[in-house]
mmCIF file of C-alpha atoms in Angstrom:
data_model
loop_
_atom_site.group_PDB
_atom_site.id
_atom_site.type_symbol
_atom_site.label_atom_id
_atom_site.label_comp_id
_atom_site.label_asym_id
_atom_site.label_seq_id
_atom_site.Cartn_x
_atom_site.Cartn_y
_atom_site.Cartn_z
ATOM 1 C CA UNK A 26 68.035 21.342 -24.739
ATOM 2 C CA UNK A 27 66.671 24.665 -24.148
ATOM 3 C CA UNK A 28 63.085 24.920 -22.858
ATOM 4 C CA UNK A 29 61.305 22.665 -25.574
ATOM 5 C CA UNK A 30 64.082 23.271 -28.389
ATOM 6 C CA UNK A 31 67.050 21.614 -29.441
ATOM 7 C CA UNK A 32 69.655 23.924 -28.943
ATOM 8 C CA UNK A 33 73.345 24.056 -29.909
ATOM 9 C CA UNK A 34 76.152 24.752 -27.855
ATOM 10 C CA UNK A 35 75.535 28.399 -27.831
ATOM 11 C CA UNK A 36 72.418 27.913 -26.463
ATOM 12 C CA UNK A 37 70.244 28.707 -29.679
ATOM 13 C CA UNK A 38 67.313 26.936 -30.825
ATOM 14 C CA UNK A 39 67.919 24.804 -34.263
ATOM 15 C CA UNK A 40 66.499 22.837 -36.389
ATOM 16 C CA UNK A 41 68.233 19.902 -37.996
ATOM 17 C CA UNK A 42 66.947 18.595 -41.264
ATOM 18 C CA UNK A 43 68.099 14.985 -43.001
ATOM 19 C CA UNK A 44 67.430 11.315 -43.994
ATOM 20 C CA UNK A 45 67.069 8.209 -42.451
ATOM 21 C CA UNK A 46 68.361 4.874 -43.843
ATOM 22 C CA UNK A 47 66.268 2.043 -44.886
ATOM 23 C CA UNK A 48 67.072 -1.365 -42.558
ATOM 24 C CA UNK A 49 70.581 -1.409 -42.802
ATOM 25 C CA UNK A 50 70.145 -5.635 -43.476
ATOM 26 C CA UNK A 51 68.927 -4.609 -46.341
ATOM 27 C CA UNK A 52 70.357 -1.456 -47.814
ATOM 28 C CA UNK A 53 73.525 -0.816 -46.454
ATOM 29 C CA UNK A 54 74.772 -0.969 -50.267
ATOM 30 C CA UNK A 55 72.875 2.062 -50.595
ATOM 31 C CA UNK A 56 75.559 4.103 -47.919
ATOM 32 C CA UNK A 57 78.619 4.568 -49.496
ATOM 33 C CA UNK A 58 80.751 6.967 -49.532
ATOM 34 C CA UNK A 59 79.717 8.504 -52.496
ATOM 35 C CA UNK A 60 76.289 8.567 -50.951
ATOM 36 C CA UNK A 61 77.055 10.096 -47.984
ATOM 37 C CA UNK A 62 79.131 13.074 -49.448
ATOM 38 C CA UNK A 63 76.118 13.462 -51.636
ATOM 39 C CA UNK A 64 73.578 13.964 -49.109
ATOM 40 C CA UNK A 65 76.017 16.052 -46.874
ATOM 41 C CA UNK A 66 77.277 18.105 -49.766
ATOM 42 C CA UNK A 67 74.395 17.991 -52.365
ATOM 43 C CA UNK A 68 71.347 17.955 -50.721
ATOM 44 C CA UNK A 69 72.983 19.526 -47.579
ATOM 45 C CA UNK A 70 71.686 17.409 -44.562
ATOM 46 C CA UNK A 71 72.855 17.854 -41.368
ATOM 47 C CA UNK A 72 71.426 14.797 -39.805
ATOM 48 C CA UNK A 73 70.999 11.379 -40.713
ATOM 49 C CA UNK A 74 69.302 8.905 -38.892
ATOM 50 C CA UNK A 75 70.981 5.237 -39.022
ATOM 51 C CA UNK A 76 68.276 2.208 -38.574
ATOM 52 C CA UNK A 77 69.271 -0.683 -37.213
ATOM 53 C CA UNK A 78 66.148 -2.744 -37.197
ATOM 54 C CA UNK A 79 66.190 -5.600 -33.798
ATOM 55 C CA UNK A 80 64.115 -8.290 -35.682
ATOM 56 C CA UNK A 81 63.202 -8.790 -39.405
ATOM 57 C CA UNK A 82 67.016 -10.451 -39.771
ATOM 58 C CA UNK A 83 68.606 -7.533 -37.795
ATOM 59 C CA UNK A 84 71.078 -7.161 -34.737
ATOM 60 C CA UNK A 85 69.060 -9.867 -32.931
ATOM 61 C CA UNK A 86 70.703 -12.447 -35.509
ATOM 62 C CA UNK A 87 73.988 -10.546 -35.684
ATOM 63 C CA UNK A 88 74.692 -8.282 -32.641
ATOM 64 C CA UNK A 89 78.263 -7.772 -33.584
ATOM 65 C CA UNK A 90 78.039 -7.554 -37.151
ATOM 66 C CA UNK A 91 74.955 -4.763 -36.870
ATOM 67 C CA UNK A 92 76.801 -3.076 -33.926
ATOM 68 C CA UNK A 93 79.797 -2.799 -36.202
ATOM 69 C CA UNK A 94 77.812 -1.263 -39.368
ATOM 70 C CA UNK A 95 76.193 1.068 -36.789
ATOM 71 C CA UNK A 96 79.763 2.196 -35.716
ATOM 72 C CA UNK A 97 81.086 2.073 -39.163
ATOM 73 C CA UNK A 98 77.992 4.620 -40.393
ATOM 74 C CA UNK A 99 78.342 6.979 -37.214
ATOM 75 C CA UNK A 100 81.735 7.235 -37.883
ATOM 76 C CA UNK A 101 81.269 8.867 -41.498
ATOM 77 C CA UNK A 102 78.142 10.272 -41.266
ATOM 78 C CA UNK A 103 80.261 12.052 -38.220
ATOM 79 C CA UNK A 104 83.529 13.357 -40.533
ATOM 80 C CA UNK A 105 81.323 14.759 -43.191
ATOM 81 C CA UNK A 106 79.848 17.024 -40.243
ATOM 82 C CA UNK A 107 76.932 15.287 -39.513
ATOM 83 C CA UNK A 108 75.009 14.641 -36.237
ATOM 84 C CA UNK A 109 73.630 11.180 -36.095
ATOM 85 C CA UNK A 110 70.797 9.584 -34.641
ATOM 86 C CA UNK A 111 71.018 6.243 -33.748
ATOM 87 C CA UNK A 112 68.082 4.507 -34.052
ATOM 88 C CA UNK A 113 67.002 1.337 -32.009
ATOM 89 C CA UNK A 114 64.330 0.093 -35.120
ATOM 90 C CA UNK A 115 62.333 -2.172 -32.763
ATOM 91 C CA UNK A 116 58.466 -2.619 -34.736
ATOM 92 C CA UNK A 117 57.629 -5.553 -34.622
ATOM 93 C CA UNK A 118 56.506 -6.860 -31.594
ATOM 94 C CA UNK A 119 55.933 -3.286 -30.964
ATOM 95 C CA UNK A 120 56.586 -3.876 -27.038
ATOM 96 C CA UNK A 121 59.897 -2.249 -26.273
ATOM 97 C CA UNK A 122 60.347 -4.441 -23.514
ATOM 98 C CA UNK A 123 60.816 -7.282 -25.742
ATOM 99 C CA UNK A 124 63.925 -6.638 -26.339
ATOM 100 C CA UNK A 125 65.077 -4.644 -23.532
ATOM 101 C CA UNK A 126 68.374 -7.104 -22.603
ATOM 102 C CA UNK A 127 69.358 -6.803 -26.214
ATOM 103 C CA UNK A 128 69.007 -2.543 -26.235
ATOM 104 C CA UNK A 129 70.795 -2.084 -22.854
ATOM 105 C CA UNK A 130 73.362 -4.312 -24.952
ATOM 106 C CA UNK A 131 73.735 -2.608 -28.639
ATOM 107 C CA UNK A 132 73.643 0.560 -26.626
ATOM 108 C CA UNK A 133 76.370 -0.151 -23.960
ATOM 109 C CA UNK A 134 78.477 -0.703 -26.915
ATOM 110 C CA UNK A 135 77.804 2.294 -29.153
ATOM 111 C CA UNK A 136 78.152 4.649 -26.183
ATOM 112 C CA UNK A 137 80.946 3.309 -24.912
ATOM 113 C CA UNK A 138 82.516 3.713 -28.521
ATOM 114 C CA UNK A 139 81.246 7.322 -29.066
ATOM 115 C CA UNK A 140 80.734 9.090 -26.008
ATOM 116 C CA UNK A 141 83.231 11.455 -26.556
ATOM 117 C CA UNK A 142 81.338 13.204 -29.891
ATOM 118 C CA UNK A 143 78.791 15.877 -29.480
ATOM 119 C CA UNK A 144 76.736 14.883 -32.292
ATOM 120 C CA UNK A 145 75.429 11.782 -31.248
ATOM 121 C CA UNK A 146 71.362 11.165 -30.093
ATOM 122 C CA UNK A 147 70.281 7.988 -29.321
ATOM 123 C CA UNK A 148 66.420 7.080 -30.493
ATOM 124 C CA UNK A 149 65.211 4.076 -27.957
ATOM 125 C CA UNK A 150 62.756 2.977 -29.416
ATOM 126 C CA UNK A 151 61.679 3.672 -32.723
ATOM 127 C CA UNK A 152 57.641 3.034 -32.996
ATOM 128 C CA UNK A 153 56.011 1.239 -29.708
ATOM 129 C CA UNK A 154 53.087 -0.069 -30.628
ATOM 130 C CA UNK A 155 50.091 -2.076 -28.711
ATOM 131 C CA UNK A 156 51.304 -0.646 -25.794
ATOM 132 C CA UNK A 157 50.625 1.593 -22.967
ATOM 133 C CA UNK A 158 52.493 5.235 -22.408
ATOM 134 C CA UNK A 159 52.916 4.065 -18.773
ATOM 135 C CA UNK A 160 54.742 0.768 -20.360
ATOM 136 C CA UNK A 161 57.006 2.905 -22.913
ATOM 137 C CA UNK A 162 58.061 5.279 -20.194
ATOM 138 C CA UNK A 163 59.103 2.343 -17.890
ATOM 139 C CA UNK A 164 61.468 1.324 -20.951
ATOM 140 C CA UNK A 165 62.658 4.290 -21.087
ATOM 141 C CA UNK A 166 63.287 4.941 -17.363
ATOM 142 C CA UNK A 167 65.489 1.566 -17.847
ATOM 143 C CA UNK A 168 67.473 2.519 -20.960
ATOM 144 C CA UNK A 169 68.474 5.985 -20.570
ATOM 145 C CA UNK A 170 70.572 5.659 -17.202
ATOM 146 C CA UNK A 171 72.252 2.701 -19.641
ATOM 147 C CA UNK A 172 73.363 5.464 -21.519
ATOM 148 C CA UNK A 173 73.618 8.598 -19.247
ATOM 149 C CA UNK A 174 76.072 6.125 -17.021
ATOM 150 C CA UNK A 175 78.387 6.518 -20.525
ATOM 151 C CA UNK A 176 77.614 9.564 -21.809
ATOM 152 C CA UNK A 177 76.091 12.028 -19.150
ATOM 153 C CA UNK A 178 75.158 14.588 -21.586
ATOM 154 C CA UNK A 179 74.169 12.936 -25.494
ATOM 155 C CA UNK A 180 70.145 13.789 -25.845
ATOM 156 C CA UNK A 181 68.057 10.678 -26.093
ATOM 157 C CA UNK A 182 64.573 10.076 -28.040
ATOM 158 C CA UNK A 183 61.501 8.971 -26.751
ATOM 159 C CA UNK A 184 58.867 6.875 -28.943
ATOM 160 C CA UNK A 185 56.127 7.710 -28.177
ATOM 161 C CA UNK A 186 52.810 5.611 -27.888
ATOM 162 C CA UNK A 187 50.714 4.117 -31.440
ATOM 163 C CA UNK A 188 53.870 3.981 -33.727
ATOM 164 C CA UNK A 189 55.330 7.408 -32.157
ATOM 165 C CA UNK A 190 51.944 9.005 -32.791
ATOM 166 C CA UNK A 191 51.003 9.997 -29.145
ATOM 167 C CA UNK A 192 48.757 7.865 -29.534
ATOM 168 C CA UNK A 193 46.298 9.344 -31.878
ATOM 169 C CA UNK A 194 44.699 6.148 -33.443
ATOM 170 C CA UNK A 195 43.918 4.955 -30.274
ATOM 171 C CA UNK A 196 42.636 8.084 -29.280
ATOM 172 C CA UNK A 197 45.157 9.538 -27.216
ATOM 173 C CA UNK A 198 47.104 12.694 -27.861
ATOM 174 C CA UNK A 199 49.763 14.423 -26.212
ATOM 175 C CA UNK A 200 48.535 14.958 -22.673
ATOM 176 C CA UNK A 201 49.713 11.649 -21.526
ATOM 177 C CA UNK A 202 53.411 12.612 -22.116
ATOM 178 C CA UNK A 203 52.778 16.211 -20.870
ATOM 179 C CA UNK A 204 50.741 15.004 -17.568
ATOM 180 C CA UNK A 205 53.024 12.128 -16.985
ATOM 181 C CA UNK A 206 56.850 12.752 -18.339
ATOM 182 C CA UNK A 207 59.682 10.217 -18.423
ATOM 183 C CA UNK A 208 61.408 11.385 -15.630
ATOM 184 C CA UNK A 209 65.247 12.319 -17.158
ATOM 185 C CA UNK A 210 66.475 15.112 -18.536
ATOM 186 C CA UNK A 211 68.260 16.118 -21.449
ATOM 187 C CA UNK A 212 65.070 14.070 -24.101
ATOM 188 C CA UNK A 213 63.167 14.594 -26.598
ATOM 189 C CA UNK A 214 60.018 12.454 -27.795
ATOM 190 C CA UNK A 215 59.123 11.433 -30.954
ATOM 191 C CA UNK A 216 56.290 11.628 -33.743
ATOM 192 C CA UNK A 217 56.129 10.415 -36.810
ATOM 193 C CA UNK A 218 54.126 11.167 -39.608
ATOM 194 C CA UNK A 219 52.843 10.374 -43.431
ATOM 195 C CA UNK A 220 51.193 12.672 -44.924
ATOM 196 C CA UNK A 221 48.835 10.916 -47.232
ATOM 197 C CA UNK A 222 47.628 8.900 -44.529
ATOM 198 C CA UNK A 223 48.000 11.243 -41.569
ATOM 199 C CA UNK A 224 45.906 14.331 -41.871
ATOM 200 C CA UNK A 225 44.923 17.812 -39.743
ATOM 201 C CA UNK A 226 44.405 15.617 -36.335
ATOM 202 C CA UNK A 227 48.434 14.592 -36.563
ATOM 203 C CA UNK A 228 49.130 17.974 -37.317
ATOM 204 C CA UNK A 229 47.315 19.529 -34.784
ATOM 205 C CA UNK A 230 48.575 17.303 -31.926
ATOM 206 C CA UNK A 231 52.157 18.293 -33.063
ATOM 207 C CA UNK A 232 50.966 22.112 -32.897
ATOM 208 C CA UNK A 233 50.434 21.716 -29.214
ATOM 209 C CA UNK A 234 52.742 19.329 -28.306
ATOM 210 C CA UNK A 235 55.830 21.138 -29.824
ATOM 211 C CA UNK A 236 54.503 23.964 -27.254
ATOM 212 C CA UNK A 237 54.325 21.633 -24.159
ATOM 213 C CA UNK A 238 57.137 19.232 -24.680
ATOM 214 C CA UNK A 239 60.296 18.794 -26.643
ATOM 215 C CA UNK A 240 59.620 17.220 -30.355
ATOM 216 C CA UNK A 241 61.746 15.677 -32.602
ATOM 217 C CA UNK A 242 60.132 13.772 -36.126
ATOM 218 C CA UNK A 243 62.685 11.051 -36.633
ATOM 219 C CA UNK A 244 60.294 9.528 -39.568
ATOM 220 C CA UNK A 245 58.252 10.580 -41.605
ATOM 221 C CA UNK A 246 56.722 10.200 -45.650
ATOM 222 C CA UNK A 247 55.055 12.862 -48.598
ATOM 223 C CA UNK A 248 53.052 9.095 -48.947
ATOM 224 C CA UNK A 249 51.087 6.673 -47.505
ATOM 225 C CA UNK A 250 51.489 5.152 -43.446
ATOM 226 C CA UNK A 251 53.125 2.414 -45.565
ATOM 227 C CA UNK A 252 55.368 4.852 -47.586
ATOM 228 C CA UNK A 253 53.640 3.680 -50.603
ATOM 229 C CA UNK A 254 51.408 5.281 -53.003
ATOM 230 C CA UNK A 255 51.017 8.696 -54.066
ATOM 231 C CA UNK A 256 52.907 11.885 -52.674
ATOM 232 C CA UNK A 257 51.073 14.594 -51.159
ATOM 233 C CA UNK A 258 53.119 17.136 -51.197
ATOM 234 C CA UNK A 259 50.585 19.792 -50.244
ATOM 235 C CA UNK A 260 50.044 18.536 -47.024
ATOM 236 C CA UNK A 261 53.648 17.537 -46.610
ATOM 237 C CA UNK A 262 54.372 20.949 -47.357
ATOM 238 C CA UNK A 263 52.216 21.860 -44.538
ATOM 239 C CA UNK A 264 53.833 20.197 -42.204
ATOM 240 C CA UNK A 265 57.216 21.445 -43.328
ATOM 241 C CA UNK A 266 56.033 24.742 -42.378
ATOM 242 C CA UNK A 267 54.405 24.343 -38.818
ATOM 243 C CA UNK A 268 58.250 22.798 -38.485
ATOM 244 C CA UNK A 269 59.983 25.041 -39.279
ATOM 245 C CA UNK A 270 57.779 27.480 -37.288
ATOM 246 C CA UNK A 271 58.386 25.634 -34.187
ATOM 247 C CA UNK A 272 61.651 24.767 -34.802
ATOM 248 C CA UNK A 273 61.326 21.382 -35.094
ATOM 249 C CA UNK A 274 64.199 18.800 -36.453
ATOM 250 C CA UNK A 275 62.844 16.546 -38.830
ATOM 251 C CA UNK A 276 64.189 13.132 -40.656
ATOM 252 C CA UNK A 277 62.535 11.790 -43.979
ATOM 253 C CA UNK A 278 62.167 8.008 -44.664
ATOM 254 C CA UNK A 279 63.959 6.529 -46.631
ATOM 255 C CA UNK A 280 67.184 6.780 -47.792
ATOM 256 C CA UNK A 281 67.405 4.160 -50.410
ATOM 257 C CA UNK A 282 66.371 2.546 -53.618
ATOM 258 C CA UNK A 283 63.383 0.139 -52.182
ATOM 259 C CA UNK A 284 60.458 -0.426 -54.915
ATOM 260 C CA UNK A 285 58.507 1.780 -52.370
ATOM 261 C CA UNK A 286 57.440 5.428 -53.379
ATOM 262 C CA UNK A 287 58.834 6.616 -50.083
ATOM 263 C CA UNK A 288 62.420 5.476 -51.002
ATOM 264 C CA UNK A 289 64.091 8.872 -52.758
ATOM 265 C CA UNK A 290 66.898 6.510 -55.256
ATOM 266 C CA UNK A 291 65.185 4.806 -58.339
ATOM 267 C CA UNK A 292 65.140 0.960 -58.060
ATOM 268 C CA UNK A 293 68.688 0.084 -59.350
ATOM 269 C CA UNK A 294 70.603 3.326 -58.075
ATOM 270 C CA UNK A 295 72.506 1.492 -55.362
ATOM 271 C CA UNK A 296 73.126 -1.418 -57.179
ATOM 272 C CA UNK A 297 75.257 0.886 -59.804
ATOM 273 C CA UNK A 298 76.486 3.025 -57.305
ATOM 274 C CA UNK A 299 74.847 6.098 -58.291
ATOM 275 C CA UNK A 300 74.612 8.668 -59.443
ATOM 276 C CA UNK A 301 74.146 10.345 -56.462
ATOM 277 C CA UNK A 302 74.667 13.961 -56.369
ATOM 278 C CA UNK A 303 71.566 16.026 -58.849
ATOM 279 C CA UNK A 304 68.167 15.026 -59.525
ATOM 280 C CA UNK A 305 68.583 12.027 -62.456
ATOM 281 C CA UNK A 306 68.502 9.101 -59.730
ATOM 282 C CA UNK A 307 66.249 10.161 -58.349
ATOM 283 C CA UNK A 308 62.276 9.508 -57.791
ATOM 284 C CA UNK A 309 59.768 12.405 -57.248
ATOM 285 C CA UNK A 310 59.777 12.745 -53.592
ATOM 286 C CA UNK A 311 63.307 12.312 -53.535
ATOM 287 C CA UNK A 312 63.834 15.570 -55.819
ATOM 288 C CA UNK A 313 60.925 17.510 -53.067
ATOM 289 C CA UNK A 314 62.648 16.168 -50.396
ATOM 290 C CA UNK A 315 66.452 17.140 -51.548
ATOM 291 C CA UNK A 316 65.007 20.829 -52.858
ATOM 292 C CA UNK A 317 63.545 21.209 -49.159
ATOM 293 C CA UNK A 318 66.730 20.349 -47.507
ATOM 294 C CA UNK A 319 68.985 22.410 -49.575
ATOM 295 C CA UNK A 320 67.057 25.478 -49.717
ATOM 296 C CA UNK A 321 64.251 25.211 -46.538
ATOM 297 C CA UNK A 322 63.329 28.779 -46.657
ATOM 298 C CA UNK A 323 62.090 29.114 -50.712
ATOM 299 C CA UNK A 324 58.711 27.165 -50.280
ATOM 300 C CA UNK A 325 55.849 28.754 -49.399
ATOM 301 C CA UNK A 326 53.025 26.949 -47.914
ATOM 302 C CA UNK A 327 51.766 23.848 -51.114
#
């Protein structure tokens, strides 16, 4: 970190750009390695954010087997040049401290197994919900020494209140994190976003709170808070751009072939095992998405 950037080892500010998996209890057919090299070659990515969800018939009915696929994914994401975020996809119950013996677990072991790379960030918590900022920071005052006693120096996400909205539908915004910070170094906090759903009040809220604090969207749709329905890729578009203004990494859900508009692979893709590199696979946010991640700089504003 640098200031409120993410900055590489030179000390310069950048901004990473990428995909996030579906549940991996679910899709996991969908990363192969034919995938993979797609998105790092094809579309470009440099990030790529792997979910392991805690319930919904994730690691808290397989710890090892999860853990394992977690490695497995870090470990090629990581030799086609990637950086990785792994994501701790606790939603539902939406209290982090729910499964707080079970994180300190799953992330004892992937530190311990990785703490040597430099492209590894650990996301602790991936949308709190019905929860206090107070509550969420507690978590996190509990998880990251978990890590920093294993690796002193990997940069850790924050979730932040409201499904990592700052709390905007319950009509908070970013001045509880500014006034009252998780007290580490070395983090980032987290926002997520749909743009269908989530209008100029989102985006204004990350305005000023990629000025005050350091951001990072680990999630976030052209559709619906659901990532269903209809793109809007004008607004998405807008977003893009106040991003890539500030600097701001970003990661677009999903990575997969779900019946769900948000899910870039026609139904059927992954199940064939391809094609993955081009456009023919592909539904229509998953060609906007791709074009915007190959070539970031030849959009103007939608």
């Amino acid at each position: 970190m640098c200031g409120t950037k993410l900055c590489n080892e030179h000390g310069n500010p950048v901004q990473l750009r990428g995909m996030s998996t579906h549940g991996t209890q679910w899709y996991a057919r969908c990363l192969t390695g034919g995938s993979l090299d797609a998105l790092a070659d094809d579309w470009n990515a440099d990030v790529l954010r792997v979910s392991t969800y805690v319930q919904e018939g994730g690691y808290e009915s397989d710890p090892a087997h999860f853990t394992a696929l977690a490695d497995s994914l870090i470990e090629q994401a990581s030799a086609r040049g990637m950086y990785v975020i792994v994501d701790w996809h606790m939603l539902d119950p939406g209290d982090p401290m729910a499964n707080l013996d079970n994180a300190r677990r799953f992330f004892t072991d992937i530190a311990r197994r990785h703490k040597d790379r430099d492209n590894i960030l650990y996301e602790i918590a991936n949308e709190p919900s019905g929860v206090s900022w107070p509550r969420i920071k507690s978590y996190a005052e509990q998880i990251i020494p978990v890590i920093r006693d294993i690796d002193a120096d990997a940069p850790v996400l924050v979730g932040t209140r409201a499904w990592s909205s700052f709390g905007i539908p319950e009509g908070a915004d970013e001045s509880e994190v500014v006034n009252n910070p998780v007290d580490a170094s070395n983090i980032m906090y987290t926002f997520h976003f749909y743009a269908a759903s989530h209008r100029d009040d989102y985006l204004a809220v990350l305005a000023r709170a990629a000025d005050r604090i350091p951001v990072f969207v680990t999630e976030f749709g052209t559709q619906n808070y659901a990532g269903e329905g209809a793109d809007d890729f004008a607004m998405s578009q807008r977003y893009l751009d106040l991003m890539a203004d500030r600097r701001i990494s970003w990661v677009n859900w999903n990575f997969s072939d779900d019946h769900r508009s948000g899910a870039v692979f026609r139904t059927g893709t992954c199940a064939a095992d391809g094609p993955w590199t081009g456009t023919s696979s592909l539904k229509p946010a998953g060609v906007w998405i791709r074009d915007r991640i190959r070539t970031p700089d030849s959009f103007p504003t939608g």
